XYZ file of N, CA and C in Angstrom:
858
model
N 174.264 172.524 30.081
C 173.182 173.582 30.143
C 172.688 173.001 31.494
N 172.406 174.081 32.569
C 171.821 173.662 33.550
C 170.213 173.670 33.654
N 169.855 172.829 34.348
C 168.172 172.340 33.961
C 167.411 173.701 34.848
N 166.393 173.822 33.969
C 165.369 175.031 34.579
C 164.778 174.635 35.770
N 164.542 175.293 36.826
C 164.040 175.055 37.527
C 162.704 175.880 37.950
N 161.575 175.106 38.338
C 160.249 175.785 38.391
C 159.907 177.231 39.321
N 159.511 178.072 38.433
C 159.232 179.271 39.479
C 158.163 178.720 40.359
N 158.536 179.353 41.808
C 157.868 179.227 42.688
C 156.440 180.098 42.678
N 156.552 180.859 42.027
C 154.990 181.775 41.578
C 154.065 180.773 41.119
N 154.529 180.282 39.872
C 153.866 179.281 39.105
C 153.148 178.133 39.987
N 153.980 177.623 40.869
C 153.891 176.425 41.476
C 152.654 177.010 42.539
N 152.835 178.377 42.930
C 152.001 178.678 44.109
C 150.708 179.017 43.440
N 150.259 179.404 42.261
C 149.125 179.349 41.449
C 148.654 178.102 40.992
N 149.341 177.141 40.318
C 149.157 175.867 40.334
C 148.285 174.975 41.057
N 148.537 175.159 42.567
C 148.321 174.780 43.903
C 146.870 175.335 44.225
N 146.801 176.987 43.968
C 145.595 177.476 44.557
C 144.498 176.739 43.552
N 144.791 177.008 42.122
C 143.760 176.762 40.961
C 143.254 175.042 41.469
N 144.631 174.357 41.950
C 143.875 172.959 42.051
C 142.722 172.984 43.557
N 143.276 173.818 44.678
C 142.647 173.713 45.658
C 141.116 174.051 45.571
N 141.105 175.147 43.944
C 139.712 175.972 43.925
C 138.818 174.834 43.146
N 139.284 174.149 42.232
C 138.969 173.125 41.668
C 138.069 171.643 42.737
N 139.201 171.439 43.864
C 138.424 170.717 44.777
C 137.352 171.033 45.247
N 137.466 172.433 45.841
C 136.086 172.882 46.395
C 135.401 172.998 45.726
N 135.508 173.213 44.186
C 134.162 173.320 43.420
C 133.726 172.173 43.167
N 134.390 170.907 43.151
C 133.795 169.644 42.770
C 133.204 169.016 44.098
N 133.398 169.695 45.383
C 132.946 169.401 46.580
C 131.605 169.478 46.871
N 131.303 170.904 46.191
C 129.801 171.212 46.550
C 128.612 170.145 46.092
N 127.667 169.969 46.712
C 126.780 168.946 46.164
C 125.983 169.850 44.988
N 125.650 168.967 44.085
C 124.971 169.297 42.891
C 123.617 169.045 42.570
N 122.487 169.785 42.216
C 121.332 169.087 42.172
C 121.298 168.197 41.225
N 120.514 167.088 41.060
C 120.463 165.813 39.973
C 119.235 165.421 39.982
N 118.762 165.766 38.977
C 116.883 164.920 38.959
C 116.417 165.756 39.711
N 115.308 164.831 40.450
C 114.128 165.434 41.120
C 114.741 165.890 42.616
N 115.425 166.692 42.848
C 115.864 166.803 44.400
C 116.951 166.330 44.662
N 117.806 165.619 43.721
C 118.815 164.414 44.119
C 120.180 165.397 43.967
N 120.825 164.934 44.938
C 122.204 165.569 45.114
C 123.465 164.426 44.814
N 124.350 164.877 43.840
C 125.286 164.201 43.380
C 126.589 164.441 44.564
N 126.751 163.324 45.268
C 127.480 163.753 46.278
C 128.737 162.260 46.621
N 128.903 161.652 45.209
C 129.786 160.635 45.224
C 131.359 161.646 45.221
N 131.423 162.638 45.304
C 133.221 163.077 45.371
C 133.127 163.680 46.749
N 131.740 163.500 47.749
C 131.563 164.113 49.121
C 132.102 162.939 50.056
N 133.182 163.146 50.515
C 133.276 162.158 51.429
C 132.400 161.801 52.662
N 132.375 160.960 52.984
C 131.143 160.914 54.318
C 132.063 160.848 55.772
N 131.560 161.880 56.469
C 132.179 162.137 57.763
C 131.529 160.992 58.804
N 131.960 159.636 58.502
C 131.412 158.601 59.645
C 132.041 158.209 60.445
N 132.464 159.168 61.582
C 133.503 158.982 62.521
C 132.757 158.032 63.506
N 133.723 157.430 64.980
C 133.264 156.781 65.865
C 132.569 157.427 66.549
N 132.394 158.743 66.836
C 131.311 159.454 67.745
C 130.113 159.316 67.121
N 130.187 159.556 65.578
C 128.714 159.517 65.126
C 128.057 157.908 65.294
N 129.018 157.086 64.969
C 128.458 155.700 64.692
C 127.785 155.114 66.190
N 128.347 155.797 67.173
C 128.145 155.532 68.678
C 126.583 156.214 68.674
N 126.784 157.529 68.474
C 125.552 158.105 68.456
C 123.939 157.533 67.797
N 124.210 156.997 66.766
C 123.339 156.095 65.736
C 122.987 155.150 66.675
N 124.002 153.969 67.344
C 123.941 152.882 67.788
C 123.186 153.190 68.837
N 123.495 154.192 70.017
C 122.842 154.581 70.949
C 121.172 154.773 70.975
N 120.998 155.611 69.716
C 119.484 155.780 69.323
C 118.991 154.619 68.537
N 119.320 153.761 68.327
C 118.838 152.391 67.984
C 118.070 151.601 69.016
N 119.144 151.879 69.770
C 119.184 150.973 71.399
C 117.988 151.646 72.045
N 117.683 152.839 72.026
C 117.102 153.680 72.848
C 115.515 153.425 72.463
N 115.269 153.155 70.660
C 114.184 153.433 70.006
C 113.804 151.412 70.556
N 114.573 150.606 70.458
C 114.368 149.085 71.048
C 114.014 149.154 72.399
N 114.292 149.978 73.322
C 114.439 150.276 74.825
C 112.528 150.517 75.116
N 112.637 151.547 74.274
C 111.088 152.310 74.336
C 110.235 151.431 73.615
N 110.190 150.867 72.850
C 109.084 150.154 72.120
C 107.754 150.016 72.948
N 106.912 150.168 72.427
C 106.277 150.505 71.193
C 106.019 152.052 71.307
N 106.222 152.749 72.257
C 106.068 154.112 72.490
C 107.017 155.086 71.745
N 108.182 154.327 71.167
C 109.184 155.208 70.481
C 108.651 155.345 68.602
N 107.705 154.368 68.876
C 107.510 154.414 66.978
C 106.472 155.302 67.026
N 105.367 156.295 67.880
C 104.958 157.525 67.715
C 106.036 158.501 67.219
N 107.196 158.503 67.613
C 108.059 159.650 67.378
C 109.181 159.221 66.466
N 109.125 157.877 66.078
C 110.154 157.662 64.895
C 109.288 157.391 63.400
N 108.080 156.965 63.381
C 107.255 156.915 62.100
C 106.618 158.152 61.758
N 107.048 158.510 60.389
C 106.488 159.858 59.882
C 105.655 159.299 58.514
N 104.669 160.065 58.279
C 103.967 159.648 57.007
C 104.268 160.635 56.307
N 104.542 160.441 55.104
C 104.329 161.652 53.801
C 103.599 161.750 52.899
N 103.024 162.543 52.538
C 101.749 162.685 51.552
C 102.201 162.622 50.174
N 101.264 162.238 49.288
C 101.983 162.050 48.065
C 102.292 163.323 47.811
N 101.852 164.309 47.996
C 102.461 165.922 47.164
C 103.357 166.167 48.270
N 104.020 165.768 49.077
C 105.073 166.078 49.711
C 106.397 165.409 49.233
N 107.452 166.157 49.793
C 108.617 165.105 50.237
C 109.370 165.347 51.317
N 110.191 164.428 51.879
C 110.932 164.614 52.938
C 112.504 164.886 52.602
N 113.071 165.720 53.513
C 114.128 166.103 53.585
C 114.571 165.754 54.919
N 115.674 165.034 55.068
C 116.040 164.139 56.390
C 117.828 164.522 56.502
N 117.956 165.230 57.547
C 119.390 165.426 58.163
C 119.438 164.492 59.421
N 120.554 163.999 59.067
C 121.200 163.042 59.926
C 122.643 163.919 60.575
N 122.438 164.010 61.573
C 123.848 164.797 62.499
C 124.039 165.760 61.730
N 123.131 166.875 61.133
C 123.416 167.798 60.114
C 123.680 167.353 59.176
N 123.743 166.365 58.544
C 123.945 166.112 57.170
C 122.628 165.561 56.540
N 122.350 166.059 55.115
C 121.847 165.172 54.428
C 121.901 163.813 53.840
N 121.044 162.986 54.400
C 120.900 161.364 53.723
C 121.162 161.305 52.449
N 121.767 160.010 52.251
C 122.113 160.036 50.940
C 120.989 159.729 49.867
N 121.337 160.078 48.647
C 119.717 160.028 47.423
C 119.064 160.945 47.497
N 118.055 160.926 46.743
C 117.004 162.094 46.460
C 115.853 162.235 47.899
N 115.120 163.506 47.386
C 114.423 163.554 48.507
C 113.292 162.136 49.073
N 113.006 161.951 50.245
C 112.043 160.866 50.669
C 110.749 161.213 50.244
N 109.961 159.957 50.349
C 108.549 160.150 49.763
C 108.114 159.721 48.623
N 106.765 159.820 48.547
C 105.603 159.427 49.751
C 105.698 158.075 49.936
N 104.962 158.127 51.503
C 104.794 157.061 51.990
C 105.349 157.105 53.652
N 105.581 155.879 54.226
C 106.330 155.947 55.492
C 107.621 155.987 55.700
N 107.932 157.116 56.361
C 109.311 157.392 56.675
C 110.002 156.798 58.189
N 111.094 156.380 58.240
C 111.474 156.046 59.871
C 112.428 157.096 60.094
N 112.517 157.616 61.058
C 113.365 158.691 61.452
C 114.069 158.381 63.223
N 115.114 158.273 63.423
C 115.805 158.175 64.597
C 115.860 159.309 65.444
N 115.359 159.356 66.689
C 115.103 160.209 67.822
C 116.299 161.055 68.207
N 116.300 162.412 68.016
C 117.713 162.833 68.658
C 118.641 163.056 67.784
N 118.654 162.362 66.444
C 119.557 162.114 65.362
C 118.876 162.780 64.082
N 118.293 162.389 63.716
C 117.561 162.684 62.546
C 116.379 163.945 62.955
N 116.744 164.978 61.849
C 115.742 166.227 61.579
C 114.908 166.165 60.549
N 113.786 166.118 60.288
C 112.794 165.752 59.333
C 112.349 166.968 58.857
N 112.092 167.377 57.730
C 111.918 168.670 56.921
C 111.120 168.274 55.779
N 109.660 168.725 55.781
C 108.541 168.559 55.059
C 108.652 169.751 53.603
N 108.471 169.186 52.609
C 108.492 170.059 51.407
C 107.417 170.093 50.512
N 106.440 170.643 50.213
C 105.255 170.951 49.537
C 105.778 171.032 48.297
N 105.171 170.001 47.199
C 105.393 170.161 45.972
C 104.537 170.623 44.968
N 102.976 171.288 45.823
C 101.913 171.575 44.757
C 102.026 173.297 44.548
N 101.461 173.793 43.742
C 101.717 175.225 43.035
C 101.206 175.846 44.572
N 102.046 176.914 44.595
C 101.541 178.119 45.487
C 101.558 179.610 44.925
N 100.170 179.858 45.322
C 100.071 181.271 44.666
C 100.288 182.416 45.990
N 100.255 183.650 45.909
C 100.713 184.679 46.650
C 100.255 186.184 45.922
N 99.794 187.112 46.570
C 99.695 188.353 46.046
C 100.898 189.159 46.408
N 101.336 189.858 45.319
C 102.152 190.699 45.497
C 101.820 192.187 45.938
N 102.016 192.612 46.950
C 101.404 194.001 47.676
C 101.517 195.057 46.791
N 100.709 195.973 46.771
C 100.280 196.783 45.720
C 101.829 197.891 45.802
N 102.551 198.239 44.743
C 103.642 198.996 44.557
C 103.521 200.291 43.910
N 103.978 201.654 44.648
C 104.493 202.331 44.248
C 105.382 202.679 43.088
N 105.279 202.979 41.843
C 106.213 202.831 40.499
C 106.018 204.065 40.004
N 107.263 204.720 39.883
C 107.626 205.552 38.937
C 107.688 205.250 37.522
N 106.849 205.474 36.351
C 107.005 204.857 35.004
C 108.014 205.402 34.380
N 108.400 205.173 33.232
C 109.560 205.817 32.252
C 108.904 206.781 31.565
N 108.016 207.446 31.906
C 107.396 209.108 31.433
C 107.261 209.839 32.801
N 107.408 209.396 34.185
C 107.340 210.088 35.389
C 105.938 210.105 35.674
N 105.378 209.016 35.556
C 103.415 209.119 36.011
C 103.871 207.951 37.236
N 103.588 208.350 38.584
C 102.971 207.464 39.690
C 101.992 206.725 39.359
N 102.023 205.127 39.820
C 100.825 203.903 39.134
C 101.304 203.129 40.641
N 100.277 202.845 41.010
C 100.151 201.475 41.993
C 99.578 200.191 41.328
N 100.644 199.362 41.303
C 100.146 198.177 40.679
C 100.655 196.891 41.767
N 99.817 195.896 41.329
C 99.499 194.675 42.090
C 99.565 193.623 41.354
N 99.944 192.592 41.420
C 100.179 191.434 40.670
C 100.165 189.639 41.729
N 99.959 188.690 41.031
C 99.990 187.175 41.723
C 100.925 186.377 40.923
N 101.711 185.561 41.751
C 102.646 184.727 41.580
C 102.484 183.471 41.841
N 102.281 182.393 40.417
C 102.272 180.944 41.056
C 103.684 180.143 40.556
N 104.157 179.521 41.991
C 105.412 178.592 41.669
C 104.940 177.723 42.376
N 106.159 176.741 42.122
C 106.514 175.276 42.782
C 107.660 175.101 43.151
N 107.986 173.998 43.821
C 109.391 173.377 44.258
C 109.630 172.228 43.238
N 110.434 172.737 42.763
C 111.030 171.227 42.007
C 112.113 170.315 42.233
N 113.139 171.248 43.129
C 114.102 170.531 44.160
C 114.052 170.460 45.767
N 113.513 169.550 45.898
C 113.125 170.054 47.576
C 114.497 170.069 48.565
N 115.381 169.182 48.121
C 116.520 169.489 48.923
C 117.172 170.694 48.620
N 117.456 171.043 47.241
C 118.143 172.657 47.032
C 116.961 173.378 47.916
N 116.096 173.451 47.978
C 115.055 174.390 48.544
C 115.328 174.775 49.990
N 115.779 173.347 50.758
C 115.738 173.438 51.892
C 117.291 173.922 52.318
N 118.215 173.471 51.503
C 119.565 173.435 51.749
C 120.133 175.095 51.513
N 119.700 175.538 50.224
C 120.320 176.724 49.657
C 119.870 177.797 50.180
N 118.860 177.946 50.727
C 117.926 179.398 51.141
C 117.153 179.034 52.303
N 117.388 179.849 53.275
C 116.909 179.719 54.630
C 114.986 179.572 54.459
N 114.360 180.717 53.688
C 112.887 180.296 53.491
C 112.833 181.004 51.987
N 112.541 179.944 51.525
C 112.402 179.973 49.964
C 110.815 180.865 49.381
N 109.972 180.786 50.589
C 108.628 181.171 50.502
C 108.885 182.806 50.654
N 109.135 183.103 51.552
C 109.427 184.796 51.857
C 110.690 185.078 50.592
N 111.839 184.626 50.689
C 112.497 184.987 49.797
C 112.000 185.152 48.067
N 110.989 184.403 47.937
C 110.349 184.652 46.518
C 109.515 185.766 46.883
N 108.747 185.945 47.624
C 107.997 186.829 47.839
C 108.613 188.620 47.541
N 109.914 188.763 48.385
C 110.548 189.752 48.686
C 111.168 190.009 46.915
N 111.515 188.724 46.354
C 112.111 189.137 45.084
C 111.051 189.265 43.896
N 109.851 188.881 44.186
C 108.679 189.518 43.311
C 108.275 190.891 43.325
N 108.293 191.154 44.477
C 107.979 192.601 44.508
C 109.096 193.725 43.928
N 110.123 193.264 44.340
C 111.463 193.875 43.738
C 111.459 193.746 41.823
N 111.558 192.715 41.524
C 111.185 192.521 40.083
C 109.859 193.238 39.641
N 109.176 193.399 40.100
C 107.940 193.970 39.728
C 108.000 195.588 39.384
N 108.771 195.913 40.512
C 109.386 197.543 40.431
C 110.393 197.769 39.184
N 111.191 196.754 39.467
C 112.230 197.080 38.402
C 111.829 196.904 36.791
N 110.970 196.184 36.558
C 110.349 195.709 35.366
C 109.353 197.050 34.614
N 108.449 197.342 35.431
C 107.497 198.628 35.262
C 108.382 199.646 35.258
N 109.401 199.825 35.692
C 109.924 201.186 36.109
C 110.898 201.545 34.094
N 110.870 200.503 33.765
C 111.092 200.805 32.496
C 110.331 200.885 31.410
N 108.893 200.692 31.768
C 107.908 200.745 30.484
C 107.134 202.278 30.933
N 106.178 202.686 29.866
C 105.933 203.938 30.127
C 104.613 203.306 30.385
N 103.519 204.394 30.592
C 102.250 204.289 31.127
C 101.455 203.359 30.234
N 101.639 203.941 29.224
C 100.543 203.502 27.827
C 101.091 202.068 27.594
N 102.452 201.541 27.803
C 102.634 200.324 27.836
C 102.306 199.437 29.151
N 102.147 199.856 30.048
C 101.743 199.124 31.361
C 100.225 198.902 31.053
N 99.458 199.894 30.607
C 98.037 199.597 30.470
C 97.627 198.797 29.238
N 98.395 198.573 27.936
C 98.067 198.222 26.872
C 98.730 196.660 26.754
N 99.983 196.487 27.530
C 100.819 195.319 27.109
C 101.378 194.641 28.443
N 100.128 193.952 29.356
C 100.255 193.586 30.405
C 101.022 191.803 30.183
N 100.452 191.535 28.942
C 100.954 190.111 28.419
C 102.206 190.028 28.572
N 103.197 190.662 28.051
C 104.553 190.643 27.754
C 104.972 191.313 28.846
N 104.528 192.100 29.690
C 105.196 192.394 31.016
C 105.238 191.241 31.839
N 103.981 190.119 31.878
C 103.852 189.317 32.626
C 105.028 188.306 32.144
N 105.047 188.051 31.201
C 105.964 187.141 30.849
C 107.649 187.595 30.952
N 107.809 188.827 30.767
C 109.155 189.381 31.037
C 109.305 189.080 32.568
N 108.515 189.533 33.404
C 108.320 188.945 34.775
C 108.763 187.743 35.493
N 107.988 186.785 34.703
C 107.824 185.263 34.763
C 109.220 185.072 34.453
N 110.032 185.210 33.367
C 111.471 184.839 33.003
C 112.335 185.357 33.847
N 112.186 186.518 34.415
C 113.185 187.330 35.248
C 113.135 186.316 36.574
N 111.989 186.209 37.176
C 111.839 185.598 38.475
C 112.444 183.576 38.094
N 111.973 183.504 37.236
C 112.483 181.899 36.993
C 114.023 181.670 37.314
N 114.931 182.588 36.484
C 116.050 182.647 36.181
C 116.620 182.873 37.777
N 115.993 183.755 38.472
C 116.672 184.085 39.988
C 116.379 183.070 41.053
N 115.298 182.549 40.685
C 114.822 181.371 41.790
C 115.362 180.260 41.778
N 115.979 180.130 40.405
C 116.715 178.376 39.941
C 117.583 178.097 41.009
N 118.569 178.844 41.522
C 119.329 178.349 42.539
C 118.727 177.948 43.893
N 117.498 178.166 43.896
C 116.694 177.938 45.269
C 115.677 176.779 44.882
N 115.936 176.135 43.878
C 115.309 175.086 43.505
C 113.835 175.134 43.135
N 113.147 176.570 42.885
C 111.810 177.005 42.722
C 111.707 177.391 41.334
N 110.380 176.662 40.896
C 110.246 177.230 39.644
C 108.835 178.091 39.360
N 109.267 179.465 38.861
C 108.063 180.390 38.878
C 107.098 179.883 37.575
N 105.958 179.608 37.724
C 105.355 179.272 36.586
C 104.352 180.236 36.067
N 104.109 181.268 36.489
C 103.339 182.007 35.791
C 103.236 183.185 36.741
N 102.823 184.730 36.190
C 102.900 185.780 36.998
C 101.838 186.559 36.115
N 100.847 187.543 36.999
C 99.722 187.947 36.187
C 99.619 189.371 37.027
N 99.832 190.546 36.160
C 99.214 191.980 36.295
C 97.694 191.980 36.864
N 97.564 192.277 38.168
C 96.323 192.139 38.457
C 95.672 193.334 38.490
N 95.982 194.656 38.856
C 95.555 196.190 38.815
C 96.243 197.174 38.438
N 96.119 198.055 38.030
C 96.945 199.244 37.830
C 96.075 200.431 38.130
N 96.350 200.951 39.317
C 95.571 202.106 39.923
C 96.413 203.617 39.628
N 95.861 204.263 38.815
C 96.117 205.705 38.564
C 95.715 206.983 39.607
N 96.468 207.875 39.747
C 95.936 209.209 40.647
C 94.920 209.347 40.102
N 94.399 210.193 40.836
C 92.608 210.774 40.447
C 92.677 211.876 39.556
N 93.823 213.029 39.548
C 93.938 213.859 38.613
C 94.224 213.184 37.336
N 94.833 212.350 37.407
C 95.526 211.682 36.200
C 93.985 210.944 35.164
N 93.379 210.295 36.195
C 92.323 209.737 35.632
C 91.061 210.821 35.172
N 91.072 211.825 35.807
C 90.134 212.763 35.511
C 90.708 213.358 33.786
N 92.247 213.682 33.761
C 92.842 214.148 32.589
C 92.388 213.434 31.911
N 92.701 212.087 31.928
C 92.406 211.062 30.875
C 91.050 210.709 30.396
N 89.911 211.121 31.384
C 88.686 211.091 31.141
C 88.566 212.066 29.696
N 88.810 213.698 30.655
C 88.530 214.226 29.678
C 89.136 214.382 28.188
N 90.288 213.738 27.945
C 90.943 213.562 26.669
C 90.354 212.776 26.121
N 89.575 211.716 26.318
C 89.055 210.900 25.652
C 87.415 211.302 25.504
N 86.964 212.173 26.142
C 85.569 212.785 25.965
C 85.813 213.832 24.777
N 87.104 214.298 24.804
C 87.281 215.509 23.606
C 87.438 214.678 22.351
N 88.355 213.533 22.342
C 88.618 212.482 21.478
C 87.323 212.178 20.803
N 86.301 212.035 21.626
C 85.046 211.305 21.093
C 83.937 212.547 20.626
N 84.336 213.810 20.926
C 83.457 214.566 20.429
C 84.149 215.123 19.257
N 85.241 215.062 19.016
C 85.976 215.524 17.753
C 85.439 214.655 16.575
N 85.681 213.167 17.090
C 84.975 212.270 15.961
C 83.688 212.220 15.452
N 83.069 212.640 16.480
C 81.679 212.845 16.323
C 81.403 214.240 15.190
N 82.055 215.303 15.685
C 82.055 216.566 14.849
C 82.126 215.807 13.025
N 83.236 215.384 13.137
C 83.754 214.826 11.757
C 82.737 213.840 11.045
N 82.404 212.897 11.900
C 80.946 212.086 11.175
C 79.889 213.244 10.673
N 79.620 214.061 11.444
C 78.727 214.748 11.494
C 78.647 215.562 9.879
N 80.165 216.298 9.816
C 80.583 217.036 8.737
C 80.825 216.082 7.484
N 81.329 215.048 7.499
C 81.258 213.956 6.289
C 79.661 213.894 5.931
N 78.757 213.649 7.054
C 77.262 213.528 6.739
C 76.664 214.719 5.669
N 77.022 215.997 6.343
C 76.298 216.974 5.809
C 77.039 216.947 4.459
N 78.251 216.864 4.035
C 78.784 217.022 2.906
C 78.442 216.033 1.835
N 78.199 214.509 2.157
C 77.423 213.706 1.509
C 75.960 214.136 1.204
N 75.360 214.662 2.188
C 73.913 215.287 1.940
C 73.539 216.328 0.941
N 74.599 217.125 1.021
C 74.700 218.248 -0.125
C 74.796 217.760 -1.463
N 75.698 216.524 -1.508
C 76.195 216.116 -3.127
C 75.111 215.648 -3.584
N 74.338 215.006 -2.531
C 72.761 214.204 -3.211
C 72.261 215.159 -3.600
N 71.823 216.236 -2.895
C 71.169 217.249 -2.861
C 71.236 217.818 -4.659
N 72.429 218.280 -4.663
C 72.685 218.758 -5.497
C 72.535 218.016 -6.896
N 73.171 216.584 -7.001
C 72.710 215.695 -7.755
C 71.157 215.525 -8.431
N 70.270 215.810 -6.930
C 68.511 215.868 -7.227
C 68.060 216.944 -7.785
N 68.934 218.231 -7.467
C 68.501 219.546 -8.276
C 68.853 219.721 -9.733
N 70.106 218.826 -9.919
C 70.301 218.576 -11.561
C 69.551 218.118 -12.343
N 68.760 217.031 -11.436
C 68.078 216.026 -12.098
C 66.479 216.522 -12.617
N 66.109 217.446 -11.139
C 64.818 217.996 -11.338
C 64.851 219.471 -12.463
N 66.241 219.774 -12.655
C 66.020 221.314 -13.442
C 65.909 220.627 -14.793
N 66.164 219.488 -15.042
C 66.081 219.269 -16.294
C 64.746 218.673 -16.817
N 64.032 218.314 -15.796
C 62.353 217.774 -15.759
C 61.520 218.823 -15.167
N 61.039 219.419 -15.568
C 59.821 220.278 -14.474
C 58.881 219.589 -13.884
N 58.278 218.990 -14.591
C 57.242 217.991 -14.038
C 57.756 217.019 -12.930
N 59.097 216.711 -13.009
C 59.656 216.201 -11.862
C 59.419 216.876 -10.357
N 59.818 218.470 -10.740
C 59.978 219.221 -9.670
C 58.475 219.330 -9.028
N 57.363 219.307 -9.949
C 55.975 219.497 -9.611
C 55.640 218.321 -8.786
N 55.884 217.038 -9.425
C 55.655 215.826 -8.657
C 56.432 215.494 -7.240
N 57.383 215.969 -6.855
C 58.331 216.366 -5.704
C 57.373 217.401 -4.801
N 57.085 218.482 -5.452
C 56.079 219.247 -4.711
C 54.648 218.631 -4.153
N 54.017 217.935 -4.961
C 52.837 217.364 -4.393
C 53.184 216.206 -3.229
N 54.293 215.452 -3.610
C 54.826 214.543 -2.785
C 54.884 215.020 -1.316
N 55.539 216.182 -1.317
C 55.988 217.209 0.378
C 54.572 217.352 0.612
N 53.673 217.922 -0.069
C 52.135 218.196 0.378
C 51.683 217.090 1.086
N 51.623 215.894 0.427
C 51.134 214.115 1.091
C 51.676 214.322 2.236
N 52.709 214.274 2.560
C 53.550 213.879 3.803
C 53.254 215.069 4.839
N 53.275 216.090 4.424
C 52.724 217.408 5.323
C 51.279 216.985 5.959
N 50.355 216.849 5.042
C 49.021 216.626 5.396
C 48.950 215.298 6.266
N 49.607 214.156 5.890
C 49.481 212.880 6.734
C 49.879 213.370 8.334
N 50.836 214.044 8.308
C 51.537 214.229 9.807
C 50.675 215.192 10.457
N 50.208 216.479 10.053
C 49.255 217.298 10.802
C 47.998 217.824 10.139
N 46.871 217.430 10.271
C 45.732 217.961 9.521
C 45.838 219.415 9.581
N 46.144 220.077 8.878
C 46.274 221.726 8.657
C 45.714 221.880 7.075
N 45.187 223.167 7.288
C 45.272 223.479 5.839
C 46.464 224.305 5.339
N 46.703 223.912 4.211
C 47.962 224.374 3.617
C 47.487 225.638 2.348
N 48.185 226.759 2.195
C 47.485 227.648 1.098
C 48.820 227.892 0.195
């Protein structure tokens, strides 16, 4: 029997899959607090970059001590520094806090604030599920948990988070009725927080809290709701008055039955009524 030769198509598919796996493994991945796992990424330390770094060190030594004003950077306790050397992120996690040394013309220094940041979502005109137009605004609290990812994966994490928050607010409230928006704000806030947190996770951003601030209704709708509430209150008042009349008539009927069996009780009740009338108004009663 002749040996089977491998199919060229299968060989091409295997080679393409292997290249895809290599490219997928070469991507930097977040590992811990803003740390990139770059063990599989080859360092491109060519002779040109080595010469530039050496020239930068010589320049720093020649211009001492004036070069220290440009080379030494102070990173606060609530900050982290992401340093690019010749366009590549330096090994390890984000630097700081403390004193950082940067080479002039070689290193690019980026600060990232780790404190919680809050911003207001502008009022959004939203059409609810029951076709009512309302204006809703909110406030969002977020913080950076992966500084390197926040700098490397998105051009402006703050602006992107603001735009995404406005879009998420419209999308979430568009699936709710007006009654749910007015009465179920806590669940809506939790749903928005989970959606935003999932969407901003590739940017190294953690959305901590979302709160609905105000829901503004049209003037005509406010008047209609006020009229409806007033009519409901009047109906309840009439029902309560009718129940009181019913209970009073039942009590009078029982009292009449008691007085019917005792004529002296009726006479005593008559005298008691005269006494109360004479105490209020001094008049002659015939």
